[in-house]
PDB file of C-alpha atoms in Angstrom:
ATOM      1  CA  MET J   1       0.000   0.000   0.000  1.00 87.00           C
ATOM      2  CA  ARG J   2       1.415   3.387  -1.032  1.00 96.00           C
ATOM      3  CA  LEU J   3       2.045   6.182   1.441  1.00 98.00           C
ATOM      4  CA  ARG J   4      -0.032   9.315   1.014  1.00 98.00           C
ATOM      5  CA  CYS J   5       1.477  12.819   0.748  1.00 98.00           C
ATOM      6  CA  ALA J   6      -0.470  16.077   1.091  1.00 98.00           C
ATOM      7  CA  VAL J   7       0.926  19.255  -0.481  1.00 98.00           C
ATOM      8  CA  LEU J   8      -0.632  22.191   1.352  1.00 98.00           C
ATOM      9  CA  ASP J   9      -1.609  25.584  -0.061  1.00 97.00           C
ATOM     10  CA  ASP J  10      -0.994  24.845  -3.727  1.00 97.00           C
ATOM     11  CA  PHE J  11      -3.012  27.980  -4.521  1.00 97.00           C
ATOM     12  CA  GLN J  12      -1.964  28.201  -8.180  1.00 97.00           C
ATOM     13  CA  GLY J  13      -2.229  24.462  -8.789  1.00 97.00           C
ATOM     14  CA  VAL J  14       1.405  24.262  -9.917  1.00 97.00           C
ATOM     15  CA  ALA J  15       3.102  21.916  -7.436  1.00 97.00           C
ATOM     16  CA  ALA J  16       2.961  19.029  -9.901  1.00 97.00           C
ATOM     17  CA  ARG J  17       4.606  21.156 -12.598  1.00 97.00           C
ATOM     18  CA  PHE J  18       7.646  22.324 -10.637  1.00 98.00           C
ATOM     19  CA  ALA J  19       9.014  18.902  -9.704  1.00 98.00           C
ATOM     20  CA  ASP J  20       9.194  15.376 -11.057  1.00 98.00           C
ATOM     21  CA  TRP J  21       6.942  13.575  -8.598  1.00 98.00           C
ATOM     22  CA  SER J  22       6.863  10.498 -10.863  1.00 97.00           C
ATOM     23  CA  VAL J  23      10.096   9.221  -9.288  1.00 98.00           C
ATOM     24  CA  ILE J  24       8.156   8.400  -6.110  1.00 98.00           C
ATOM     25  CA  GLU J  25       4.777   7.461  -7.594  1.00 97.00           C
ATOM     26  CA  ASP J  26       5.286   3.740  -7.025  1.00 97.00           C
ATOM     27  CA  GLU J  27       5.602   4.339  -3.279  1.00 98.00           C
ATOM     28  CA  VAL J  28       3.746   7.608  -2.668  1.00 98.00           C
ATOM     29  CA  GLU J  29       0.384   9.006  -3.735  1.00 98.00           C
ATOM     30  CA  VAL J  30       0.658  12.817  -3.907  1.00 98.00           C
ATOM     31  CA  VAL J  31      -2.428  14.978  -3.327  1.00 98.00           C
ATOM     32  CA  ALA J  32      -2.178  18.752  -3.802  1.00 98.00           C
ATOM     33  CA  LEU J  33      -4.633  20.808  -1.744  1.00 97.00           C
ATOM     34  CA  ARG J  34      -5.432  24.158  -3.373  1.00 97.00           C
ATOM     35  CA  GLU J  35      -7.648  25.537  -0.615  1.00 95.00           C
ATOM     36  CA  HIS J  36      -6.118  26.783   2.615  1.00 95.00           C
ATOM     37  CA  LEU J  37      -7.032  24.793   5.723  1.00 96.00           C
ATOM     38  CA  ALA J  38      -7.705  27.259   8.538  1.00 91.00           C
ATOM     39  CA  GLY J  39      -7.755  26.089  12.135  1.00 94.00           C
ATOM     40  CA  GLU J  40      -6.536  22.983  13.897  1.00 97.00           C
ATOM     41  CA  ASP J  41      -9.790  21.057  13.559  1.00 98.00           C
ATOM     42  CA  ALA J  42      -9.832  21.485   9.782  1.00 97.00           C
ATOM     43  CA  LEU J  43      -6.181  20.480   9.525  1.00 98.00           C
ATOM     44  CA  ALA J  44      -6.597  17.449  11.769  1.00 98.00           C
ATOM     45  CA  ALA J  45      -9.571  16.230   9.753  1.00 98.00           C
ATOM     46  CA  ALA J  46      -8.045  16.838   6.329  1.00 98.00           C
ATOM     47  CA  LEU J  47      -4.599  15.418   7.116  1.00 98.00           C
ATOM     48  CA  ALA J  48      -5.645  12.388   9.151  1.00 98.00           C
ATOM     49  CA  GLY J  49      -5.118  10.047   6.200  1.00 97.00           C
ATOM     50  CA  PHE J  50      -1.651  11.264   5.206  1.00 98.00           C
ATOM     51  CA  ASP J  51       1.798   9.943   6.075  1.00 98.00           C
ATOM     52  CA  ILE J  52       3.696  12.901   4.569  1.00 98.00           C
ATOM     53  CA  VAL J  53       2.871  16.612   4.513  1.00 98.00           C
ATOM     54  CA  VAL J  54       4.603  19.324   2.466  1.00 98.00           C
ATOM     55  CA  THR J  55       3.926  22.829   3.770  1.00 97.00           C
ATOM     56  CA  LEU J  56       4.951  26.218   2.395  1.00 94.00           C
ATOM     57  CA  ARG J  57       6.782  28.680   4.613  1.00 88.00           C
ATOM     58  CA  GLU J  58       5.229  29.382   8.040  1.00 91.00           C
ATOM     59  CA  ARG J  59       1.590  29.730   7.037  1.00 90.00           C
ATOM     60  CA  VAL J  60       0.394  26.529   8.727  1.00 96.00           C
ATOM     61  CA  PRO J  61       1.405  25.985  12.375  1.00 96.00           C
ATOM     62  CA  PHE J  62       2.158  22.460  13.545  1.00 98.00           C
ATOM     63  CA  PRO J  63       1.937  22.720  17.348  1.00 98.00           C
ATOM     64  CA  ALA J  64       2.050  19.769  19.711  1.00 98.00           C
ATOM     65  CA  SER J  65      -1.751  19.635  19.873  1.00 98.00           C
ATOM     66  CA  LEU J  66      -2.086  19.150  16.114  1.00 98.00           C
ATOM     67  CA  LEU J  67       0.758  16.653  15.850  1.00 98.00           C
ATOM     68  CA  ALA J  68      -0.929  14.575  18.558  1.00 98.00           C
ATOM     69  CA  ARG J  69      -4.030  14.379  16.335  1.00 98.00           C
ATOM     70  CA  LEU J  70      -2.070  13.082  13.326  1.00 98.00           C
ATOM     71  CA  PRO J  71      -0.866   9.619  14.422  1.00 97.00           C
ATOM     72  CA  ARG J  72      -0.280   8.545  10.824  1.00 98.00           C
ATOM     73  CA  LEU J  73       2.080  11.441  10.017  1.00 98.00           C
ATOM     74  CA  ARG J  74       5.713  10.395   9.650  1.00 98.00           C
ATOM     75  CA  LEU J  75       7.386  13.071   7.510  1.00 98.00           C
ATOM     76  CA  LEU J  76       6.809  16.840   7.551  1.00 98.00           C
ATOM     77  CA  ILE J  77       8.591  18.943   4.907  1.00 98.00           C
ATOM     78  CA  ALA J  78       8.685  22.738   5.119  1.00 98.00           C
ATOM     79  CA  SER J  79      10.067  25.092   2.490  1.00 96.00           C
ATOM     80  CA  GLY J  80      13.123  26.909   3.791  1.00 95.00           C
ATOM     81  CA  MET J  81      15.555  25.811   6.482  1.00 96.00           C
ATOM     82  CA  ARG J  82      13.938  27.798   9.285  1.00 92.00           C
ATOM     83  CA  ASN J  83      10.392  27.431  10.554  1.00 94.00           C
ATOM     84  CA  SER J  84       9.111  28.968  13.785  1.00 92.00           C
ATOM     85  CA  VAL J  85       5.628  27.406  13.764  1.00 94.00           C
ATOM     86  CA  ILE J  86       6.626  23.739  14.007  1.00 98.00           C
ATOM     87  CA  ASP J  87       6.979  22.210  17.471  1.00 98.00           C
ATOM     88  CA  TYR J  88      10.121  20.178  16.892  1.00 98.00           C
ATOM     89  CA  ALA J  89      10.127  18.542  20.314  1.00 98.00           C
ATOM     90  CA  ALA J  90       6.555  17.334  19.818  1.00 98.00           C
ATOM     91  CA  ALA J  91       7.399  16.108  16.323  1.00 98.00           C
ATOM     92  CA  GLU J  92      10.245  14.031  17.712  1.00 98.00           C
ATOM     93  CA  GLU J  93       8.003  12.730  20.489  1.00 98.00           C
ATOM     94  CA  HIS J  94       5.445  11.561  17.945  1.00 98.00           C
ATOM     95  CA  GLY J  95       8.022  10.044  15.619  1.00 98.00           C
ATOM     96  CA  VAL J  96       7.699  12.698  12.911  1.00 98.00           C
ATOM     97  CA  THR J  97      10.826  13.525  10.904  1.00 98.00           C
ATOM     98  CA  VAL J  98      10.965  17.226   9.925  1.00 98.00           C
ATOM     99  CA  CYS J  99      12.934  18.346   6.876  1.00 98.00           C
ATOM    100  CA  GLY J 100      13.424  21.633   5.040  1.00 98.00           C
ATOM    101  CA  THR J 101      14.567  22.859   1.653  1.00 98.00           C
ATOM    102  CA  ALA J 102      16.819  25.571   0.329  1.00 97.00           C
ATOM    103  CA  SER J 103      15.272  28.992  -0.333  1.00 96.00           C
ATOM    104  CA  SER J 104      16.576  31.919  -2.357  1.00 96.00           C
ATOM    105  CA  SER J 105      16.605  35.480  -1.012  1.00 95.00           C
ATOM    106  CA  THR J 106      16.399  36.890  -4.538  1.00 97.00           C
ATOM    107  CA  PRO J 107      12.581  36.809  -4.989  1.00 97.00           C
ATOM    108  CA  PRO J 108      11.792  38.852  -1.836  1.00 97.00           C
ATOM    109  CA  VAL J 109      14.462  41.395  -2.793  1.00 98.00           C
ATOM    110  CA  GLU J 110      12.876  41.808  -6.211  1.00 98.00           C
ATOM    111  CA  LEU J 111       9.356  42.041  -4.783  1.00 98.00           C
ATOM    112  CA  THR J 112      10.504  44.691  -2.304  1.00 98.00           C
ATOM    113  CA  TRP J 113      11.598  46.845  -5.200  1.00 98.00           C
ATOM    114  CA  ALA J 114       8.434  46.113  -7.176  1.00 98.00           C
ATOM    115  CA  LEU J 115       6.384  47.376  -4.229  1.00 98.00           C
ATOM    116  CA  LEU J 116       8.613  50.369  -3.541  1.00 98.00           C
ATOM    117  CA  LEU J 117       8.532  51.475  -7.166  1.00 98.00           C
ATOM    118  CA  GLY J 118       4.801  50.816  -7.364  1.00 98.00           C
ATOM    119  CA  LEU J 119       4.270  53.151  -4.421  1.00 98.00           C
ATOM    120  CA  ALA J 120       6.678  55.815  -5.626  1.00 98.00           C
ATOM    121  CA  ARG J 121       5.187  56.087  -9.100  1.00 98.00           C
ATOM    122  CA  GLY J 122       1.517  55.368  -8.387  1.00 97.00           C
ATOM    123  CA  ILE J 123       1.581  52.388 -10.744  1.00 97.00           C
ATOM    124  CA  VAL J 124      -1.666  50.766  -9.569  1.00 96.00           C
ATOM    125  CA  GLU J 125      -3.678  53.998  -9.541  1.00 96.00           C
ATOM    126  CA  GLU J 126      -2.435  55.104 -12.946  1.00 97.00           C
ATOM    127  CA  SER J 127      -2.886  51.702 -14.586  1.00 97.00           C
ATOM    128  CA  THR J 128      -6.380  51.313 -13.142  1.00 96.00           C
ATOM    129  CA  ALA J 129      -7.368  54.762 -14.367  1.00 97.00           C
ATOM    130  CA  LEU J 130      -5.975  54.159 -17.844  1.00 97.00           C
ATOM    131  CA  ARG J 131      -7.692  50.796 -18.235  1.00 97.00           C
ATOM    132  CA  GLY J 132     -10.951  52.265 -16.963  1.00 97.00           C
ATOM    133  CA  ASN J 133     -10.817  55.313 -19.240  1.00 97.00           C
ATOM    134  CA  GLY J 134     -10.276  57.486 -16.173  1.00 96.00           C
ATOM    135  CA  PRO J 135      -8.156  60.603 -15.686  1.00 96.00           C
ATOM    136  CA  TRP J 136      -5.000  60.951 -17.754  1.00 97.00           C
ATOM    137  CA  GLN J 137      -2.271  61.403 -15.115  1.00 97.00           C
ATOM    138  CA  GLN J 138      -3.553  61.788 -11.583  1.00 95.00           C
ATOM    139  CA  THR J 139      -0.442  61.273  -9.436  1.00 96.00           C
ATOM    140  CA  VAL J 140       2.959  62.931  -9.174  1.00 97.00           C
ATOM    141  CA  GLY J 141       5.703  60.383  -8.611  1.00 97.00           C
ATOM    142  CA  ALA J 142       8.227  60.459  -5.792  1.00 98.00           C
ATOM    143  CA  ASP J 143      11.872  60.560  -6.905  1.00 98.00           C
ATOM    144  CA  LEU J 144      14.236  57.824  -5.766  1.00 98.00           C
ATOM    145  CA  HIS J 145      17.468  59.495  -6.856  1.00 98.00           C
ATOM    146  CA  GLY J 146      18.717  61.671  -4.028  1.00 98.00           C
ATOM    147  CA  SER J 147      16.131  60.429  -1.510  1.00 98.00           C
ATOM    148  CA  ARG J 148      16.929  58.392   1.601  1.00 98.00           C
ATOM    149  CA  LEU J 149      16.182  54.700   1.915  1.00 99.00           C
ATOM    150  CA  GLY J 150      16.137  53.487   5.515  1.00 98.00           C
ATOM    151  CA  LEU J 151      16.520  49.762   6.083  1.00 98.00           C
ATOM    152  CA  LEU J 152      15.494  48.004   9.267  1.00 98.00           C
ATOM    153  CA  GLY J 153      17.839  45.056   9.012  1.00 98.00           C
ATOM    154  CA  LEU J 154      20.916  44.555   6.863  1.00 98.00           C
ATOM    155  CA  GLY J 155      21.111  40.795   6.547  1.00 97.00           C
ATOM    156  CA  LYS J 156      21.017  38.670   3.418  1.00 96.00           C
ATOM    157  CA  ILE J 157      17.914  40.368   2.012  1.00 98.00           C
ATOM    158  CA  GLY J 158      18.411  43.851   3.450  1.00 98.00           C
ATOM    159  CA  SER J 159      21.940  44.145   2.082  1.00 98.00           C
ATOM    160  CA  ARG J 160      20.788  43.256  -1.433  1.00 98.00           C
ATOM    161  CA  VAL J 161      17.952  45.754  -1.209  1.00 98.00           C
ATOM    162  CA  ALA J 162      20.557  48.321  -0.127  1.00 98.00           C
ATOM    163  CA  ARG J 163      22.736  47.745  -3.177  1.00 98.00           C
ATOM    164  CA  VAL J 164      19.794  48.319  -5.515  1.00 98.00           C
ATOM    165  CA  GLY J 165      19.005  51.545  -3.680  1.00 98.00           C
ATOM    166  CA  LEU J 166      22.589  52.690  -4.153  1.00 98.00           C
ATOM    167  CA  ALA J 167      22.320  51.897  -7.869  1.00 98.00           C
ATOM    168  CA  PHE J 168      19.284  54.210  -8.032  1.00 98.00           C
ATOM    169  CA  GLY J 169      21.391  56.979  -6.520  1.00 98.00           C
ATOM    170  CA  MET J 170      19.650  56.861  -3.151  1.00 98.00           C
ATOM    171  CA  HIS J 171      21.263  57.632   0.188  1.00 98.00           C
ATOM    172  CA  VAL J 172      20.938  54.384   2.131  1.00 98.00           C
ATOM    173  CA  SER J 173      21.074  53.997   5.892  1.00 98.00           C
ATOM    174  CA  ALA J 174      20.370  50.971   8.053  1.00 98.00           C
ATOM    175  CA  TRP J 175      19.661  50.081  11.653  1.00 98.00           C
ATOM    176  CA  SER J 176      19.051  46.999  13.734  1.00 98.00           C
ATOM    177  CA  GLN J 177      19.787  46.115  17.308  1.00 96.00           C
ATOM    178  CA  ASN J 178      22.921  44.168  16.409  1.00 95.00           C
ATOM    179  CA  LEU J 179      24.112  46.077  13.343  1.00 98.00           C
ATOM    180  CA  THR J 180      27.706  47.270  13.480  1.00 98.00           C
ATOM    181  CA  LYS J 181      29.478  50.060  11.586  1.00 98.00           C
ATOM    182  CA  GLU J 182      31.791  47.461  10.091  1.00 98.00           C
ATOM    183  CA  ARG J 183      28.853  45.617   8.557  1.00 98.00           C
ATOM    184  CA  ALA J 184      27.286  48.855   7.283  1.00 98.00           C
ATOM    185  CA  ASP J 185      30.612  49.918   5.761  1.00 98.00           C
ATOM    186  CA  GLU J 186      30.953  46.510   4.100  1.00 98.00           C
ATOM    187  CA  VAL J 187      27.628  47.037   2.308  1.00 98.00           C
ATOM    188  CA  GLY J 188      28.395  50.694   1.620  1.00 98.00           C
ATOM    189  CA  VAL J 189      25.590  52.273   3.645  1.00 98.00           C
ATOM    190  CA  ASP J 190      25.339  54.594   6.627  1.00 98.00           C
ATOM    191  CA  LEU J 191      24.737  53.199  10.095  1.00 98.00           C
ATOM    192  CA  ALA J 192      21.814  55.125  11.582  1.00 98.00           C
ATOM    193  CA  PRO J 193      22.539  56.191  15.175  1.00 97.00           C
ATOM    194  CA  SER J 194      19.138  54.876  16.305  1.00 98.00           C
ATOM    195  CA  LYS J 195      15.883  53.440  15.088  1.00 98.00           C
ATOM    196  CA  GLU J 196      14.241  56.791  15.731  1.00 98.00           C
ATOM    197  CA  ALA J 197      16.862  58.665  13.711  1.00 98.00           C
ATOM    198  CA  LEU J 198      16.395  56.297  10.776  1.00 98.00           C
ATOM    199  CA  LEU J 199      12.617  56.720  10.805  1.00 98.00           C
ATOM    200  CA  GLU J 200      12.775  60.504  11.048  1.00 98.00           C
ATOM    201  CA  SER J 201      15.239  60.924   8.190  1.00 98.00           C
ATOM    202  CA  SER J 202      14.036  58.366   5.639  1.00 98.00           C
ATOM    203  CA  ASP J 203      11.825  58.889   2.608  1.00 98.00           C
ATOM    204  CA  PHE J 204      11.342  55.156   2.209  1.00 98.00           C
ATOM    205  CA  VAL J 205      11.571  52.641   5.082  1.00 98.00           C
ATOM    206  CA  SER J 206      11.820  48.946   4.286  1.00 98.00           C
ATOM    207  CA  VAL J 207      11.612  46.164   6.898  1.00 98.00           C
ATOM    208  CA  HIS J 208      14.027  43.224   6.641  1.00 98.00           C
ATOM    209  CA  LEU J 209      14.177  41.685  10.111  1.00 97.00           C
ATOM    210  CA  ALA J 210      13.436  38.241  11.472  1.00 94.00           C
ATOM    211  CA  LEU J 211      10.440  38.056  13.791  1.00 93.00           C
ATOM    212  CA  GLY J 212      11.336  37.472  17.429  1.00 93.00           C
ATOM    213  CA  ASP J 213      10.695  38.805  20.901  1.00 94.00           C
ATOM    214  CA  ARG J 214      12.809  41.912  20.224  1.00 96.00           C
ATOM    215  CA  THR J 215      11.240  42.756  16.876  1.00 97.00           C
ATOM    216  CA  ARG J 216       7.567  41.980  17.500  1.00 97.00           C
ATOM    217  CA  GLY J 217       5.727  45.313  17.456  1.00 97.00           C
ATOM    218  CA  LEU J 218       8.983  47.147  16.730  1.00 98.00           C
ATOM    219  CA  LEU J 219       7.069  49.786  14.780  1.00 98.00           C
ATOM    220  CA  GLY J 220       4.126  50.956  16.862  1.00 98.00           C
ATOM    221  CA  PRO J 221       2.170  54.223  17.046  1.00 98.00           C
ATOM    222  CA  ALA J 222       5.113  56.214  18.433  1.00 98.00           C
ATOM    223  CA  GLU J 223       7.502  54.947  15.768  1.00 98.00           C
ATOM    224  CA  LEU J 224       5.120  55.477  12.846  1.00 98.00           C
ATOM    225  CA  ALA J 225       4.506  59.024  14.089  1.00 98.00           C
ATOM    226  CA  LEU J 226       8.203  59.750  13.494  1.00 98.00           C
ATOM    227  CA  LEU J 227       7.912  59.133   9.764  1.00 98.00           C
ATOM    228  CA  LYS J 228       7.630  62.092   7.421  1.00 98.00           C
ATOM    229  CA  PRO J 229       4.138  62.706   6.008  1.00 98.00           C
ATOM    230  CA  THR J 230       5.746  62.159   2.575  1.00 98.00           C
ATOM    231  CA  ALA J 231       7.398  58.870   3.586  1.00 98.00           C
ATOM    232  CA  TYR J 232       6.530  55.349   2.475  1.00 98.00           C
ATOM    233  CA  LEU J 233       6.758  52.119   4.511  1.00 98.00           C
ATOM    234  CA  ILE J 234       7.414  48.728   2.893  1.00 98.00           C
ATOM    235  CA  ASN J 235       7.125  45.432   4.781  1.00 98.00           C
ATOM    236  CA  THR J 236       7.950  42.155   3.049  1.00 98.00           C
ATOM    237  CA  SER J 237       9.303  40.532   6.214  1.00 97.00           C
ATOM    238  CA  ARG J 238       6.740  39.636   8.897  1.00 96.00           C
ATOM    239  CA  ALA J 239       3.470  41.408   9.650  1.00 97.00           C
ATOM    240  CA  ALA J 240       3.902  41.356  13.432  1.00 97.00           C
ATOM    241  CA  ILE J 241       6.995  43.573  13.254  1.00 98.00           C
ATOM    242  CA  VAL J 242       4.640  46.449  12.462  1.00 98.00           C
ATOM    243  CA  ASP J 243       1.687  47.100  14.779  1.00 98.00           C
ATOM    244  CA  GLN J 244      -1.217  46.487  12.397  1.00 98.00           C
ATOM    245  CA  ASP J 245      -3.680  48.770  14.183  1.00 98.00           C
ATOM    246  CA  ALA J 246      -1.106  51.567  14.234  1.00 98.00           C
ATOM    247  CA  LEU J 247      -0.441  51.082  10.523  1.00 98.00           C
ATOM    248  CA  LEU J 248      -4.143  51.241   9.709  1.00 98.00           C
ATOM    249  CA  SER J 249      -4.493  54.448  11.728  1.00 98.00           C
ATOM    250  CA  ALA J 250      -1.498  56.021   9.986  1.00 98.00           C
ATOM    251  CA  LEU J 251      -2.948  55.185   6.573  1.00 98.00           C
ATOM    252  CA  HIS J 252      -6.460  56.402   7.339  1.00 98.00           C
ATOM    253  CA  GLU J 253      -5.224  59.598   8.980  1.00 98.00           C
ATOM    254  CA  GLY J 254      -2.727  60.341   6.220  1.00 97.00           C
ATOM    255  CA  LEU J 255       0.217  60.402   8.628  1.00 97.00           C
ATOM    256  CA  ILE J 256       2.371  58.811   5.906  1.00 98.00           C
ATOM    257  CA  ALA J 257       2.178  58.970   2.121  1.00 98.00           C
ATOM    258  CA  GLY J 258       1.584  55.252   1.816  1.00 98.00           C
ATOM    259  CA  ALA J 259       2.608  51.710   2.650  1.00 98.00           C
ATOM    260  CA  ALA J 260       3.181  48.457   0.822  1.00 98.00           C
ATOM    261  CA  VAL J 261       2.804  45.103   2.562  1.00 98.00           C
ATOM    262  CA  ASP J 262       3.205  41.513   1.436  1.00 98.00           C
ATOM    263  CA  VAL J 263       2.696  39.879   4.847  1.00 97.00           C
ATOM    264  CA  PHE J 264      -0.327  39.736   7.137  1.00 97.00           C
ATOM    265  CA  ASP J 265      -1.265  38.675  10.655  1.00 94.00           C
ATOM    266  CA  THR J 266      -3.658  36.089   9.187  1.00 93.00           C
ATOM    267  CA  GLU J 267      -3.032  34.411   5.843  1.00 93.00           C
ATOM    268  CA  PRO J 268      -4.870  34.139   3.571  1.00 94.00           C
ATOM    269  CA  LEU J 269      -6.308  37.528   4.491  1.00 95.00           C
ATOM    270  CA  PRO J 270      -9.980  37.267   5.588  1.00 95.00           C
ATOM    271  CA  ALA J 271     -12.480  38.835   3.207  1.00 96.00           C
ATOM    272  CA  ASP J 272     -13.523  41.445   5.752  1.00 97.00           C
ATOM    273  CA  HIS J 273     -10.032  42.371   6.936  1.00 97.00           C
ATOM    274  CA  PRO J 274      -9.619  46.179   7.148  1.00 97.00           C
ATOM    275  CA  LEU J 275      -6.337  46.083   5.214  1.00 97.00           C
ATOM    276  CA  ARG J 276      -8.288  45.069   2.104  1.00 97.00           C
ATOM    277  CA  THR J 277      -9.892  48.508   1.964  1.00 97.00           C
ATOM    278  CA  ALA J 278      -7.265  50.705   3.630  1.00 98.00           C
ATOM    279  CA  PRO J 279      -6.338  53.880   1.734  1.00 97.00           C
ATOM    280  CA  ARG J 280      -2.778  54.592   0.596  1.00 97.00           C
ATOM    281  CA  LEU J 281      -1.971  50.881   0.699  1.00 98.00           C
ATOM    282  CA  LEU J 282      -0.400  48.661  -1.941  1.00 98.00           C
ATOM    283  CA  ALA J 283      -0.843  45.041  -0.840  1.00 98.00           C
ATOM    284  CA  THR J 284       0.120  41.683  -2.352  1.00 98.00           C
ATOM    285  CA  PRO J 285      -0.820  38.171  -1.103  1.00 97.00           C
ATOM    286  CA  HIS J 286       2.572  37.110   0.326  1.00 97.00           C
ATOM    287  CA  LEU J 287       4.324  36.812  -3.009  1.00 97.00           C
ATOM    288  CA  GLY J 288       7.809  37.412  -1.625  1.00 97.00           C
ATOM    289  CA  TYR J 289       8.918  33.787  -1.993  1.00 96.00           C
ATOM    290  CA  VAL J 290       6.640  32.926  -4.941  1.00 97.00           C
ATOM    291  CA  SER J 291       8.810  32.595  -8.027  1.00 97.00           C
ATOM    292  CA  ARG J 292       9.555  29.896 -10.567  1.00 97.00           C
ATOM    293  CA  ALA J 293      13.079  29.354  -9.279  1.00 97.00           C
ATOM    294  CA  ASN J 294      11.987  29.094  -5.654  1.00 97.00           C
ATOM    295  CA  TYR J 295       9.118  26.743  -6.451  1.00 98.00           C
ATOM    296  CA  THR J 296      11.457  24.535  -8.476  1.00 98.00           C
ATOM    297  CA  THR J 297      13.740  24.377  -5.438  1.00 98.00           C
ATOM    298  CA  TYR J 298      10.955  23.862  -2.878  1.00 98.00           C
ATOM    299  CA  TYR J 299       9.120  21.092  -4.646  1.00 98.00           C
ATOM    300  CA  GLY J 300      12.182  19.521  -6.247  1.00 98.00           C
ATOM    301  CA  GLN J 301      13.922  19.220  -2.891  1.00 98.00           C
ATOM    302  CA  ALA J 302      10.685  18.036  -1.257  1.00 98.00           C
ATOM    303  CA  VAL J 303      10.774  15.080  -3.651  1.00 98.00           C
ATOM    304  CA  GLU J 304      14.450  14.523  -2.794  1.00 98.00           C
ATOM    305  CA  ASN J 305      13.585  14.627   0.909  1.00 98.00           C
ATOM    306  CA  ILE J 306      10.849  12.043   0.449  1.00 98.00           C
ATOM    307  CA  ARG J 307      13.149   9.719  -1.492  1.00 98.00           C
ATOM    308  CA  ALA J 308      15.850  10.057   1.151  1.00 98.00           C
ATOM    309  CA  TYR J 309      13.361   9.351   3.936  1.00 98.00           C
ATOM    310  CA  LEU J 310      12.055   6.284   2.135  1.00 98.00           C
ATOM    311  CA  SER J 311      15.623   5.006   1.796  1.00 97.00           C
ATOM    312  CA  GLY J 312      16.126   5.362   5.550  1.00 97.00           C
ATOM    313  CA  SER J 313      18.573   8.300   5.358  1.00 98.00           C
ATOM    314  CA  PRO J 314      16.657  11.585   5.815  1.00 98.00           C
ATOM    315  CA  ILE J 315      18.344  14.766   4.550  1.00 98.00           C
ATOM    316  CA  ARG J 316      17.985  18.478   5.385  1.00 98.00           C
ATOM    317  CA  GLN J 317      16.533  17.697   8.798  1.00 98.00           C
ATOM    318  CA  LEU J 318      15.228  20.557  10.974  1.00 97.00           C
ATOM    319  CA  PRO J 319      15.809  22.312  13.243  1.00 93.00           C
TER     320      PRO J 319
END
């Protein structure tokens, strides 16, 4: 009898296309689920008959309570080599092997710039107006050359975003709790003396930090109030780094020129979520990691992980 593998959140219906699943078809039946399963009860019911689960990013939590309700589960594969929503101790207790895959930082860098440029030049508003036979030119674009880009975080993604900003002729500064002048100099950017100084001086602020106890709610009402009324905020990192209520207030009150977000406190975003109708907001449905190259890696290495597990020698084990 073949094992059964569930591929979660295959929204575009492309999981089968980005990997050669036929190499395991004799031993594994693969079922792609295109609809998101929200809540532990729905997950427990839907996944009860599966031995293997492939999950994308950190959208679906696997706490101890859920793992206890999936006695058949033996292999859990997550895209990326870091996942904060899997209880690894519980997985080990229940005999579940957890594996990851490689993940490229290039797609989120590119999406960050797509969002920043979309905000700066009013791309959505102008395209919508043109296609709807609306006003010819209704916005005045913000200039990148000579403006200041402030980066919260200068790691793998932040540093690549910085280099693009420099290529545009922007003044780039960065800040994080552990950032040193040596690291800033290495990338060729200014080290902001404080978070507050970076927020006050920047025309564009982009968030590139990992979510943790020190970064959760890092940008709240007081911090957003420091931004210029002509400034833009871009968050392609984690929603919880920015206080969502404070962001909504800033957008509705016009305290900032606009914001672009690719990450949300609940994903997929509920139909009645206030961010769906917020003014001055450019929003995308967590596309940061969604690219052909990344999907080829995710699903291709998921197949490799399954083959390795079946052979008795699991690879890319987490944590």
